[in-house]
Tab-separated table of C-alpha atoms and ligand atoms in Angstrom:
chain	number	residue	atom	x	y	z
M	1	UNK	CA	-157.254	31.325	44.461
M	2	UNK	CA	-155.048	28.906	42.463
M	3	UNK	CA	-155.394	26.395	45.243
M	4	UNK	CA	-159.204	26.600	45.193
M	5	UNK	CA	-159.190	26.202	41.416
M	6	UNK	CA	-156.845	23.212	41.651
M	7	UNK	CA	-159.073	21.676	44.303
M	8	UNK	CA	-162.137	22.135	42.102
M	9	UNK	CA	-160.413	20.447	39.133
M	10	UNK	CA	-159.304	17.616	41.393
M	11	UNK	CA	-162.845	17.142	42.733
M	12	UNK	CA	-164.193	17.111	39.170
M	13	UNK	CA	-161.799	14.352	38.077
M	14	UNK	CA	-162.348	12.455	41.310
M	15	UNK	CA	-166.129	12.469	40.690
M	16	UNK	CA	-165.600	11.178	37.124
M	17	UNK	CA	-163.421	8.406	38.526
M	18	UNK	CA	-166.157	7.509	41.022
M	19	UNK	CA	-168.745	7.383	38.208
M	20	UNK	CA	-166.582	5.125	36.091
M	21	UNK	CA	-165.711	2.770	38.904
M	22	UNK	CA	-169.314	2.633	40.191
M	23	UNK	CA	-170.694	1.459	36.847
M	24	UNK	CA	-167.974	-1.025	35.881
M	25	UNK	CA	-167.080	-2.369	39.288
M	26	UNK	CA	-168.779	-5.703	38.733
M	27	UNK	CA	-168.026	-6.407	35.048
M	28	UNK	CA	-165.612	-9.330	34.911
M	29	UNK	CA	-166.456	-10.567	38.405
M	30	UNK	CA	-167.733	-14.106	38.807
M	31	UNK	CA	-171.473	-14.572	39.351
M	32	UNK	CA	-174.390	-16.946	39.232
M	33	UNK	CA	-177.846	-16.358	37.728
M	34	UNK	CA	-179.346	-18.650	40.401
M	35	UNK	CA	-179.267	-15.652	42.712
M	36	UNK	CA	-181.233	-13.384	40.314
M	37	UNK	CA	-184.363	-12.133	42.092
M	38	UNK	CA	-186.677	-9.189	42.618
M	39	UNK	CA	-186.107	-7.055	45.690
M	40	UNK	CA	-188.973	-8.025	48.054
M	41	UNK	CA	-189.680	-4.388	48.957
M	42	UNK	CA	-189.165	-2.413	45.746
M	43	UNK	CA	-189.592	-5.344	43.277
M	44	UNK	CA	-186.523	-4.130	41.403
M	45	UNK	CA	-184.506	-6.790	39.569
M	46	UNK	CA	-181.321	-7.698	41.491
M	47	UNK	CA	-178.464	-9.908	40.313
M	48	UNK	CA	-174.862	-10.508	41.351
M	49	UNK	CA	-173.810	-7.979	38.698
M	50	UNK	CA	-174.188	-4.197	38.692
M	51	UNK	CA	-176.993	-2.331	36.895
M	52	UNK	CA	-174.899	-2.137	33.717
M	53	UNK	CA	-173.939	-5.816	33.507
M	54	UNK	CA	-175.601	-9.231	33.402
M	55	UNK	CA	-174.407	-12.653	34.479
M	56	UNK	CA	-173.337	-14.952	31.662
M	57	UNK	CA	-174.148	-18.270	33.314
M	58	UNK	CA	-175.986	-20.094	36.064
M	59	UNK	CA	-172.700	-21.339	37.506
M	60	UNK	CA	-169.149	-20.107	36.978
M	61	UNK	CA	-170.615	-17.132	35.111
M	62	UNK	CA	-169.003	-13.727	34.651
M	63	UNK	CA	-170.558	-10.305	34.694
M	64	UNK	CA	-170.501	-8.915	31.158
M	65	UNK	CA	-171.745	-5.516	29.930
M	66	UNK	CA	-175.460	-5.482	29.051
M	67	UNK	CA	-176.453	-5.957	25.419
M	68	UNK	CA	-179.690	-3.958	25.453
M	69	UNK	CA	-181.706	-1.471	27.484
M	70	UNK	CA	-185.459	-1.085	28.013
M	71	UNK	CA	-185.522	2.575	29.069
M	72	UNK	CA	-184.461	5.560	27.013
M	73	UNK	CA	-182.456	6.781	30.017
M	74	UNK	CA	-181.348	3.538	31.692
M	75	UNK	CA	-180.628	3.361	35.419
M	76	UNK	CA	-177.020	2.905	36.567
M	77	UNK	CA	-175.208	4.514	33.630
M	78	UNK	CA	-173.223	7.724	33.868
M	79	UNK	CA	-172.984	10.324	31.130
M	80	UNK	CA	-169.583	8.897	30.199
M	81	UNK	CA	-170.785	5.344	29.643
M	82	UNK	CA	-171.691	3.949	26.283
M	83	UNK	CA	-175.279	2.793	26.666
M	84	UNK	CA	-176.515	-0.400	24.972
M	85	UNK	CA	-179.204	-0.101	22.229
M	86	UNK	CA	-182.997	-0.319	22.616
M	87	UNK	CA	-184.675	-3.412	21.137
M	88	UNK	CA	-186.403	-3.289	17.718
M	89	UNK	CA	-190.221	-3.599	17.358
M	90	UNK	CA	-191.610	-7.048	18.163
M	91	UNK	CA	-188.819	-7.728	20.662
M	92	UNK	CA	-188.076	-6.591	24.189
M	93	UNK	CA	-185.097	-6.183	26.494
M	94	UNK	CA	-185.515	-8.305	29.655
M	95	UNK	CA	-184.611	-6.983	33.111
M	96	UNK	CA	-181.271	-8.830	32.874
M	97	UNK	CA	-180.341	-6.868	29.732
M	98	UNK	CA	-178.717	-9.918	28.163
M	99	UNK	CA	-180.165	-9.336	24.679
M	100	UNK	CA	-183.418	-8.727	22.838
M	101	UNK	CA	-186.036	-11.492	22.884
M	102	UNK	CA	-189.257	-11.978	20.908
M	103	UNK	CA	-192.463	-10.758	22.595
M	104	UNK	CA	-194.742	-13.399	24.124
M	105	UNK	CA	-198.363	-14.132	23.251
M	106	UNK	CA	-201.364	-14.551	25.599
M	107	UNK	CA	-200.469	-16.929	28.445
M	108	UNK	CA	-196.708	-16.666	27.938
M	109	UNK	CA	-194.533	-15.729	30.907
M	110	UNK	CA	-193.401	-12.128	31.338
M	111	UNK	CA	-191.388	-10.325	33.973
M	112	UNK	CA	-193.235	-8.383	36.637
M	113	UNK	CA	-195.121	-5.371	35.207
M	114	UNK	CA	-193.252	-5.603	31.895
M	115	UNK	CA	-196.261	-5.104	29.622
M	116	UNK	CA	-193.974	-4.486	26.654
M	117	UNK	CA	-192.823	-8.120	26.818
M	118	UNK	CA	-196.254	-9.141	25.464
M	119	UNK	CA	-197.114	-8.865	21.766
M	120	UNK	CA	-199.957	-6.611	20.597
M	121	UNK	CA	-203.302	-7.928	19.384
M	122	UNK	CA	-204.215	-7.334	15.735
M	123	UNK	CA	-206.949	-4.943	16.943
M	124	UNK	CA	-204.891	-3.362	19.730
M	125	UNK	CA	-206.177	0.140	18.895
M	126	UNK	CA	-209.618	-0.889	20.219
M	127	UNK	CA	-208.449	-1.257	23.825
M	128	UNK	CA	-204.992	0.313	24.191
M	129	UNK	CA	-204.839	2.697	27.138
M	130	UNK	CA	-202.628	4.458	29.658
M	131	UNK	CA	-202.449	1.432	31.959
M	132	UNK	CA	-201.094	-1.038	29.383
M	133	UNK	CA	-198.666	-1.343	26.495
M	134	UNK	CA	-200.593	-1.167	23.199
M	135	UNK	CA	-203.456	-3.140	24.787
M	136	UNK	CA	-201.202	-5.887	26.195
M	137	UNK	CA	-200.629	-6.288	29.916
M	138	UNK	CA	-198.458	-8.484	32.149
M	139	UNK	CA	-200.448	-9.578	35.212
M	140	UNK	CA	-199.090	-12.037	37.782
M	141	UNK	CA	-196.221	-12.735	35.336
M	142	UNK	CA	-198.462	-13.819	32.437
M	143	UNK	CA	-199.246	-11.998	29.188
M	144	UNK	CA	-202.846	-11.082	28.400
M	145	UNK	CA	-204.892	-8.502	26.526
M	146	UNK	CA	-206.493	-5.692	28.502
M	147	UNK	CA	-209.835	-6.182	26.750
M	148	UNK	CA	-212.174	-7.968	29.216
M	149	UNK	CA	-215.614	-6.356	28.906
M	150	UNK	CA	-218.363	-5.476	31.404
M	151	UNK	CA	-219.429	-8.533	33.416
M	152	UNK	CA	-216.721	-10.880	32.149
M	153	UNK	CA	-214.311	-12.540	34.599
M	154	UNK	CA	-211.022	-10.694	35.119
M	155	UNK	CA	-207.570	-11.033	36.647
M	156	UNK	CA	-206.170	-8.762	39.400
M	157	UNK	CA	-202.475	-8.121	40.053
M	158	UNK	CA	-202.085	-6.577	43.504
M	159	UNK	CA	-198.540	-5.421	44.312
M	160	UNK	CA	-197.358	-3.536	47.380
M	161	UNK	CA	-194.144	-1.530	47.140
M	162	UNK	CA	-192.305	-0.738	50.384
M	163	UNK	CA	-189.858	2.153	50.271
M	164	UNK	CA	-188.926	2.157	53.943
M	165	UNK	CA	-190.575	0.943	57.126
M	166	UNK	CA	-193.369	3.497	56.933
M	167	UNK	CA	-194.200	4.288	53.321
M	168	UNK	CA	-195.912	1.753	51.076
M	169	UNK	CA	-197.728	1.961	47.772
M	170	UNK	CA	-200.259	-0.633	46.619
M	171	UNK	CA	-200.787	-0.840	42.870
M	172	UNK	CA	-203.788	-2.826	41.628
M	173	UNK	CA	-203.842	-3.679	37.916
M	174	UNK	CA	-206.322	-5.734	35.912
M	175	UNK	CA	-207.177	-6.859	32.376
M	176	UNK	CA	-210.513	-5.040	32.000
M	177	UNK	CA	-210.813	-2.439	29.264
M	178	UNK	CA	-209.691	0.812	30.810
M	179	UNK	CA	-210.664	3.398	31.787
M	180	UNK	CA	-214.362	2.475	31.360
M	181	UNK	CA	-214.180	-0.780	33.395
M	182	UNK	CA	-212.222	-2.104	36.375
M	183	UNK	CA	-211.939	-5.530	37.978
M	184	UNK	CA	-214.209	-5.653	41.025
M	185	UNK	CA	-214.509	-8.852	43.050
M	186	UNK	CA	-214.264	-11.265	40.114
M	187	UNK	CA	-215.820	-9.524	37.115
M	188	UNK	CA	-215.276	-6.281	35.245
M	189	UNK	CA	-217.456	-3.482	36.591
M	190	UNK	CA	-218.291	0.005	35.351
M	191	UNK	CA	-215.734	2.600	36.536
M	192	UNK	CA	-217.062	5.498	38.575
M	193	UNK	CA	-217.118	9.101	37.432
M	194	UNK	CA	-215.467	12.014	39.241
M	195	UNK	CA	-217.393	12.778	42.447
M	196	UNK	CA	-218.611	9.207	43.140
M	197	UNK	CA	-217.611	7.449	46.327
M	198	UNK	CA	-214.774	4.914	46.106
M	199	UNK	CA	-212.398	2.866	48.233
M	200	UNK	CA	-209.472	2.276	45.835
M	201	UNK	CA	-208.025	4.212	42.884
M	202	UNK	CA	-208.906	1.465	40.412
M	203	UNK	CA	-212.658	1.974	40.871
M	204	UNK	CA	-212.514	5.461	39.388
M	205	UNK	CA	-212.438	6.352	35.706
M	206	UNK	CA	-209.567	8.707	36.475
M	207	UNK	CA	-207.899	6.009	38.635
M	208	UNK	CA	-207.624	8.498	41.508
M	209	UNK	CA	-209.564	7.990	44.758
M	210	UNK	CA	-208.938	10.739	47.323
M	211	UNK	CA	-210.478	10.329	50.819
M	212	UNK	CA	-213.326	8.191	49.521
M	213	UNK	CA	-214.224	10.265	46.446
M	214	UNK	CA	-213.192	9.832	42.819
M	215	UNK	CA	-211.187	12.943	41.947
M	216	UNK	CA	-209.312	14.432	39.046
M	217	UNK	CA	-205.692	13.226	39.175
M	218	UNK	CA	-203.115	15.799	40.342
M	219	UNK	CA	-201.551	16.041	36.888
M	220	UNK	CA	-204.858	17.159	35.316
M	221	UNK	CA	-204.317	20.471	33.527
M	222	UNK	CA	-206.413	23.344	34.899
M	223	UNK	CA	-209.442	23.912	32.652
M	224	UNK	CA	-210.687	27.526	32.483
M	225	UNK	CA	-214.427	27.690	31.813
M	226	UNK	CA	-216.112	30.299	29.615
M	227	UNK	CA	-217.731	31.860	32.714
M	228	UNK	CA	-214.275	32.288	34.290
M	229	UNK	CA	-212.974	33.919	31.078
M	230	UNK	CA	-215.977	36.306	31.035
M	231	UNK	CA	-215.557	37.227	34.734
M	232	UNK	CA	-211.803	37.804	34.287
M	233	UNK	CA	-212.322	39.954	31.172
M	234	UNK	CA	-215.090	41.956	32.899
M	235	UNK	CA	-212.869	42.567	35.917
M	236	UNK	CA	-209.956	43.737	33.748
M	237	UNK	CA	-212.147	46.054	31.664
M	238	UNK	CA	-213.880	47.300	34.839
M	239	UNK	CA	-210.534	48.073	36.457
M	240	UNK	CA	-209.334	49.927	33.339
M	241	UNK	CA	-212.540	51.969	33.093
M	242	UNK	CA	-212.521	52.911	36.794
M	243	UNK	CA	-208.839	53.910	36.719
M	244	UNK	CA	-209.533	56.025	33.594
M	245	UNK	CA	-212.552	57.774	35.114
M	246	UNK	CA	-210.741	58.314	38.413
M	247	UNK	CA	-207.853	60.002	36.622
M	248	UNK	CA	-210.222	62.169	34.537
M	249	UNK	CA	-212.021	63.173	37.741
M	250	UNK	CA	-208.789	64.072	39.544
M	251	UNK	CA	-207.626	66.025	36.511
M	252	UNK	CA	-210.925	67.954	36.362
M	253	UNK	CA	-210.676	68.809	40.059
M	254	UNK	CA	-207.125	70.119	39.563
M	255	UNK	CA	-208.278	72.303	36.687
M	256	UNK	CA	-211.200	73.592	38.697
M	257	UNK	CA	-208.953	74.450	41.606
M	258	UNK	CA	-206.522	76.263	39.290
M	259	UNK	CA	-209.380	78.105	37.594
M	260	UNK	CA	-210.709	79.288	40.940
M	261	UNK	CA	-207.251	80.487	41.960
M	262	UNK	CA	-206.883	82.469	38.745
M	263	UNK	CA	-210.401	83.915	39.055
M	264	UNK	CA	-209.716	85.017	42.635
M	265	UNK	CA	-206.437	86.581	41.520
M	266	UNK	CA	-208.033	88.603	38.771
M	267	UNK	CA	-210.877	89.734	40.993
M	268	UNK	CA	-208.311	90.828	43.573
M	269	UNK	CA	-206.378	92.784	40.949
M	270	UNK	CA	-209.483	94.411	39.514
M	271	UNK	CA	-210.724	95.463	42.970
M	272	UNK	CA	-207.644	97.668	43.508
M	273	UNK	CA	-207.865	99.201	40.069
M	274	UNK	CA	-211.432	100.326	40.686
R	324	LIG	C1	-166.592	-24.103	37.912
R	324	LIG	O1	-165.205	-23.800	37.787
R	324	LIG	C2	-164.399	-24.651	38.558
R	324	LIG	C3	-162.972	-24.131	38.477
R	324	LIG	O2	-162.688	-23.569	37.223
R	324	LIG	C4	-164.543	-26.084	38.030
R	324	LIG	O3	-163.760	-26.942	38.795
R	324	LIG	C5	-166.007	-26.493	38.117
R	324	LIG	O4	-166.196	-27.751	37.543
R	324	LIG	C6	-166.897	-25.497	37.387
R	324	LIG	N1	-168.276	-25.859	37.597
R	324	LIG	C7	-169.171	-25.950	36.597
R	324	LIG	C8	-170.561	-26.347	37.001
R	324	LIG	O5	-168.870	-25.747	35.444
R	325	LIG	C1	-209.549	-9.774	23.319
R	325	LIG	O1	-208.841	-9.596	22.110
R	325	LIG	C2	-208.439	-10.811	21.509
R	325	LIG	C3	-207.625	-10.461	20.260
R	325	LIG	O2	-208.295	-9.521	19.469
R	325	LIG	C4	-209.652	-11.675	21.169
R	325	LIG	O3	-209.217	-12.897	20.632
R	325	LIG	C5	-210.439	-11.910	22.442
R	325	LIG	O4	-211.623	-12.641	22.150
R	325	LIG	C6	-210.796	-10.600	23.110
R	325	LIG	N1	-211.438	-10.849	24.383
R	325	LIG	C7	-212.544	-10.231	24.756
R	325	LIG	C8	-213.079	-10.578	26.104
R	325	LIG	O5	-213.067	-9.386	24.065
R	326	LIG	C1	-204.505	-5.968	47.719
R	326	LIG	O1	-203.775	-6.555	48.781
R	326	LIG	C2	-203.944	-5.900	50.020
R	326	LIG	C3	-203.014	-6.561	51.032
R	326	LIG	O2	-202.988	-7.929	50.877
R	326	LIG	C4	-205.412	-5.988	50.446
R	326	LIG	O3	-205.592	-5.319	51.660
R	326	LIG	C5	-206.271	-5.359	49.368
R	326	LIG	O4	-207.641	-5.510	49.683
R	326	LIG	C6	-205.990	-5.983	48.013
R	326	LIG	N1	-206.742	-5.257	47.001
R	326	LIG	C7	-207.453	-5.843	46.034
R	326	LIG	C8	-208.163	-4.963	45.096
R	326	LIG	O5	-207.491	-7.055	45.919
């Protein structure tokens, strides 16, 4: 028993040691930013340094701990690590994590799919949606507003993610106002309602095309209609009423049977007396 306990404690400390070494292994090592790139399959940012460090220079650089993070729960940190801060409004944390920078305006460069690197428009409320960051969008590494209207020319960003040799995911994004429009061949077109035929997700208002038909996305909450409520309530009440009447009926039968028994008994008794 003691041995098992000791082993468990040892395993616990060993796993902490692994966590610590995994996240700090590269800090202090020499590096070069010339090798920074996106993984060709997953499009994840890759540098000489680990996920918790960035490279300080293009040559003779050293990996130093990151100065900022872009996600609330950043990748690569363990629960023991001190995580760097998020960036204040109007700034963003680049993939490198080497410090907050000011957001770009329309036409400025941005890192792949990092919509938050682009500043909002004054009237961002008019076209902000699920597929962009406060109405700004980063397509083909350039900032723009997602406010192109019906019939106006638009930009498509078509990215394929490869997870292994067999599974791929193609994500098509555009700068048309969503969800009412999508970028067709060259211009923004009207998105299709649930039930219409489609060939890619983007064509549908719900951005979900399943075997050629626009469908509700899987995360859609189940909506119970009034008719379904009425049917359910009727069924429950019906079941309660039938159980009640069945029990009353059974009870009545029992009483009848008992009554007949007693009547027969008395008649039997009286017969002998007379
Ligand atoms: C890199 O460091 C080496 C050795 O410290 C030095 O000789 C070389 O000039 C440095 N290169 C640059 C580009 O600073
Ligand atoms: C998009 O919004 C910006 C900023 O409000 C505006 O300057 C631009 O004209 C708009 N574009 C379209 C196509 O509405
Ligand atoms: C995206 O790219 C893939 C592969 O190159 C292509 O088959 C597909 O038609 C493209 N989709 C759009 C909407 O351009």
